[in-house]
């Protein structure tokens, strides 16, 4: 047995999520959702445990029950169960089943080590042999609670509370079912938002298994989809019940399994002691899980054991006098049986795999061993066949083979299988002199879908695109998903570039036909690179690299299009790699510089602040344009180190200017999303300010709209912490991204910067003027400061001033200046510490 000596300390989660009793129920729910936990431990300041608050308790903090803002300490029930860390897993399972637990603390010497959940138990059971033979239909349990289409979320939650349900099912308007779980209620509580309908806020469709499925199948499906409930459907498609973790735990009969293991060990010991004990042999014959058939020398069946009947469906009476040919499926040719008998007559034994047919007609795979029983003279008296049903194992092997070669989400061939197919296609094309085209597809702005609509919506979109691509294929053509949002299409036997271009455009058109994901309207497009055999390469790897290179050129050309590979693309790629290599050493070689562009008051043209701008002085290339190296830094994660250098250098410059009696005003520093997401940026900022003796008013942090509005990765929490630190936060390039007022109201920002694209044509474009006027109006109505960038004309200055914009930067006033020149400008304009204008 695999787990009698396994202790619960080995499977319990050691990352305890804790909170004080004073934390509100909503905030507790938010922390649980962020950590992906189903419970939170409530502790006093002295470390003593008040209790545990779980997903089930969240049902009582939604409308119609408790106040979501009340302290979590006031909503606790009985103290959590506590189990010693060295308790065997089998004993813990029995306690969970007997006391109907879903969570228990794992402790050592009275100190909590971790949390053991029902999920941990189900996922760590090691009794596959028992789970295979145990059917879902054999588990006791009530019928599923199914709510009608018109049922509201409030009604559903009330029913779950009243009946103590962990989940319930609701009918979907389009047919089928959705499922509401305690995790959904927790998410609603954390988001402070109830969906208008059940199908808008819950998982759909309901994932399920047939009633005759094994518990092993049910557990594998639960693990595969990372869920805790399955629907159980009858042969007619009718939903019978919901199957949860607790049902599986009840179905795993550990006492029976333990006793069976002891009996089998006793059987083996008895056989070793006396092979001639007829009584013991008869017991083994009757109780073994393997089917046994005994025939005479002519192959007529003389005896079968109960396992034979269970596996084949034939009773003992039906089998006696027949031959094993009654089980033939027709899947093995006559030559197979001829070889079997030759080996049996020659060696007296044979073993292998055979596909046979049950009485009901269903096929099954068995592992069969046949042994000849001879007398003292060597004459064959009987044949004994022992077989076991390995259908489930074969299916599992086939499934593993499929998963090893296919993408789990879309079921398309993965990179491994695709490279095999590509290599075979190249060899066929070379042998027959045919053409071949490789299409490399990458979705445009797919990260935006994940960041705004969530990964579930992103997965739905990928599945739909996979379906669209498959629909475009002709026989013998292949589509694969390499990774993320990258797909490849292999076209064999192509006649020329025009044919490939037509197919490429048809595929792009099919992708753009998709107009929504997860119920959200959106525009989907893709960029495609194409390489041709033999013109662009005669090796599979070369064709793939060249198609990938062409795809990046398609993205650079504006996206939503395709590009054929050309030789100069390699030169561009090599140039980019060289630039990335040089960028890695730029920090160490002190090649980076910080320039400053003044921000001025539009009425007086006095300097009121500045923006710190990163510059790279390459030893061979000279000053490298920021738009060449900043994207590379973002993609290679160097932006985090470079951002830290910018922050440190800007603070050092401000300190030096102040010590010299100069007042640069508030200096703006651009901060990337990677800086805010990875590492403790707030702590880093506090340290740098303290080291240079600066307060938070010395700096302004500029972030883009897309970064500010990311809900994942703790972005909003980081911005809140920066606000608490007293930092001045502003949105850079406002108007080019989301420009969502609902988000803008929620974000802790104090300023907006109008993007230069709207300022450039103010004098000749009424639309840009209207947009600029609207942005200024929005900022003023929300009490936000506003800065216009890219001001180059006097008419632009006057227009902005008339609209109520007080501050700007641009070539009309000053270009970005090296540090020394900016310092000289401050001194020349008399920007002394005592005379400085107040920063916005």
CSV table of C-alpha atoms in Angstrom, one decimal, residues 562-724:
chain,number,residue,atom,x,y,z
A,562,UNK,CA,1.4,38.7,-42.9
A,563,UNK,CA,5.0,38.9,-44.1
A,564,UNK,CA,7.1,36.5,-46.2
A,565,UNK,CA,10.6,35.9,-44.9
A,566,UNK,CA,13.4,37.8,-46.6
A,567,UNK,CA,17.1,37.5,-46.1
A,568,UNK,CA,17.5,41.0,-44.6
A,569,UNK,CA,15.3,40.0,-41.7
A,570,UNK,CA,18.1,37.9,-40.3
A,571,UNK,CA,20.4,40.9,-40.3
A,572,UNK,CA,17.8,42.9,-38.4
A,573,UNK,CA,17.4,40.1,-35.9
A,574,UNK,CA,21.1,39.8,-35.4
A,575,UNK,CA,21.3,43.6,-34.9
A,576,UNK,CA,18.7,43.4,-32.3
A,577,UNK,CA,20.5,40.6,-30.5
A,578,UNK,CA,23.7,42.6,-30.5
A,579,UNK,CA,21.9,45.6,-29.1
A,580,UNK,CA,20.4,43.5,-26.4
A,581,UNK,CA,23.8,42.1,-25.5
A,582,UNK,CA,25.3,45.6,-25.3
A,583,UNK,CA,22.4,46.7,-23.2
A,584,UNK,CA,23.2,44.1,-20.6
A,585,UNK,CA,26.6,45.6,-20.0
A,586,UNK,CA,25.5,49.2,-20.3
A,587,UNK,CA,24.8,49.5,-16.5
A,588,UNK,CA,28.1,48.0,-15.5
A,589,UNK,CA,30.0,50.1,-18.1
A,590,UNK,CA,28.3,53.3,-16.8
A,591,UNK,CA,27.0,54.0,-20.3
A,592,UNK,CA,23.5,55.2,-19.1
A,593,UNK,CA,22.8,58.9,-18.6
A,594,UNK,CA,19.9,60.8,-17.1
A,595,UNK,CA,18.6,63.9,-19.0
A,596,UNK,CA,16.0,66.2,-17.8
A,597,UNK,CA,13.2,68.0,-19.6
A,598,UNK,CA,11.8,71.0,-17.7
A,599,UNK,CA,8.1,71.3,-17.0
A,600,UNK,CA,7.0,75.0,-17.1
A,601,UNK,CA,4.0,77.1,-16.0
A,602,UNK,CA,2.2,78.0,-19.2
A,603,UNK,CA,1.5,81.6,-18.0
A,604,UNK,CA,4.9,82.6,-16.7
A,605,UNK,CA,7.1,80.0,-18.5
A,606,UNK,CA,8.8,79.5,-15.1
A,607,UNK,CA,10.3,76.0,-14.4
A,608,UNK,CA,8.1,74.2,-11.9
A,609,UNK,CA,9.5,70.7,-12.3
A,610,UNK,CA,11.2,68.3,-14.7
A,611,UNK,CA,10.9,64.8,-16.2
A,612,UNK,CA,13.9,62.5,-15.9
A,613,UNK,CA,14.6,60.8,-19.2
A,614,UNK,CA,16.9,57.8,-19.7
A,615,UNK,CA,19.6,58.0,-22.4
A,616,UNK,CA,22.2,55.4,-23.5
A,617,UNK,CA,25.5,56.6,-24.9
A,618,UNK,CA,26.9,53.5,-26.7
A,619,UNK,CA,30.7,53.5,-27.1
A,620,UNK,CA,30.3,52.8,-30.9
A,621,UNK,CA,26.8,53.9,-31.8
A,622,UNK,CA,26.7,57.1,-29.8
A,623,UNK,CA,23.4,58.1,-28.3
A,624,UNK,CA,20.9,55.3,-28.9
A,625,UNK,CA,17.3,56.5,-29.3
A,626,UNK,CA,15.1,55.4,-26.4
A,627,UNK,CA,12.5,53.8,-28.7
A,628,UNK,CA,15.3,51.4,-29.8
A,629,UNK,CA,16.5,50.2,-26.4
A,630,UNK,CA,13.5,50.7,-24.0
A,631,UNK,CA,11.3,48.0,-25.7
A,632,UNK,CA,14.3,45.6,-25.5
A,633,UNK,CA,14.8,46.3,-21.8
A,634,UNK,CA,11.1,45.7,-21.2
A,635,UNK,CA,11.2,42.3,-23.0
A,636,UNK,CA,14.4,41.1,-21.4
A,637,UNK,CA,13.4,42.3,-17.8
A,638,UNK,CA,16.4,44.6,-17.7
A,639,UNK,CA,13.9,47.4,-17.2
A,640,UNK,CA,13.8,46.5,-13.4
A,641,UNK,CA,17.5,47.1,-12.9
A,642,UNK,CA,17.5,50.2,-15.2
A,643,UNK,CA,14.5,51.6,-13.4
A,644,UNK,CA,16.3,51.2,-10.0
A,645,UNK,CA,19.3,53.0,-11.5
A,646,UNK,CA,17.1,55.9,-12.7
A,647,UNK,CA,15.4,56.2,-9.3
A,648,UNK,CA,18.8,56.2,-7.5
A,649,UNK,CA,20.4,58.7,-9.9
A,650,UNK,CA,17.4,61.1,-9.9
A,651,UNK,CA,17.3,61.2,-6.1
A,652,UNK,CA,21.1,61.8,-6.0
A,653,UNK,CA,20.8,64.7,-8.5
A,654,UNK,CA,17.9,66.3,-6.6
A,655,UNK,CA,19.9,66.1,-3.4
A,656,UNK,CA,22.9,67.7,-5.0
A,657,UNK,CA,20.8,70.5,-6.5
A,658,UNK,CA,19.1,71.3,-3.2
A,659,UNK,CA,22.5,71.3,-1.4
A,660,UNK,CA,23.6,73.9,-4.1
A,661,UNK,CA,20.6,76.0,-3.3
A,662,UNK,CA,18.7,75.1,-6.5
A,663,UNK,CA,15.1,74.1,-6.6
A,664,UNK,CA,14.2,71.8,-9.6
A,665,UNK,CA,10.6,71.4,-8.4
A,666,UNK,CA,9.1,67.9,-8.4
A,667,UNK,CA,11.1,65.5,-10.7
A,668,UNK,CA,9.0,62.9,-12.5
A,669,UNK,CA,10.4,59.4,-13.0
A,670,UNK,CA,8.8,56.9,-15.3
A,671,UNK,CA,8.0,53.5,-13.6
A,672,UNK,CA,7.3,50.4,-15.6
A,673,UNK,CA,4.8,47.7,-14.7
A,674,UNK,CA,7.6,45.2,-14.1
A,675,UNK,CA,9.1,47.4,-11.4
A,676,UNK,CA,5.8,47.6,-9.6
A,677,UNK,CA,5.0,43.9,-10.0
A,678,UNK,CA,8.4,42.3,-9.1
A,679,UNK,CA,10.3,43.1,-6.0
A,680,UNK,CA,9.1,45.4,-3.2
A,681,UNK,CA,9.2,48.7,-5.1
A,682,UNK,CA,7.6,50.6,-2.2
A,683,UNK,CA,10.3,49.5,0.2
A,684,UNK,CA,13.0,50.3,-2.4
A,685,UNK,CA,11.6,53.8,-2.9
A,686,UNK,CA,11.5,54.4,0.9
A,687,UNK,CA,15.1,53.4,1.2
A,688,UNK,CA,16.3,55.6,-1.7
A,689,UNK,CA,14.5,58.6,-0.4
A,690,UNK,CA,15.9,58.1,3.1
A,691,UNK,CA,19.4,57.6,1.9
A,692,UNK,CA,19.4,61.0,0.1
A,693,UNK,CA,17.4,62.8,2.8
A,694,UNK,CA,14.4,63.5,0.6
A,695,UNK,CA,10.7,63.5,1.3
A,696,UNK,CA,8.1,62.1,-1.0
A,697,UNK,CA,7.2,65.5,-2.4
A,698,UNK,CA,10.6,65.6,-4.2
A,699,UNK,CA,9.4,62.9,-6.7
A,700,UNK,CA,6.6,62.2,-9.1
A,701,UNK,CA,6.0,58.7,-10.4
A,702,UNK,CA,4.6,58.4,-13.9
A,703,UNK,CA,2.9,55.2,-15.0
A,704,UNK,CA,1.0,54.3,-18.1
A,705,UNK,CA,-2.7,53.7,-18.2
A,706,UNK,CA,-2.4,50.0,-19.0
A,707,UNK,CA,-0.1,49.5,-16.0
A,708,UNK,CA,-2.3,51.6,-13.6
A,709,UNK,CA,-5.4,49.6,-14.5
A,710,UNK,CA,-4.0,46.1,-14.2
A,711,UNK,CA,-6.1,44.3,-11.5
A,712,UNK,CA,-3.8,41.3,-11.2
A,713,UNK,CA,-0.5,41.0,-9.5
A,714,UNK,CA,-1.4,43.3,-6.6
A,715,UNK,CA,-1.0,46.4,-8.8
A,716,UNK,CA,-3.8,48.4,-7.1
A,717,UNK,CA,-2.5,47.5,-3.7
A,718,UNK,CA,1.0,48.7,-4.6
A,719,UNK,CA,-0.5,52.0,-5.9
A,720,UNK,CA,-2.4,52.4,-2.6
A,721,UNK,CA,0.8,51.9,-0.6
A,722,UNK,CA,2.6,54.5,-2.7
A,723,UNK,CA,-0.3,56.9,-2.0
A,724,UNK,CA,0.0,56.2,1.7
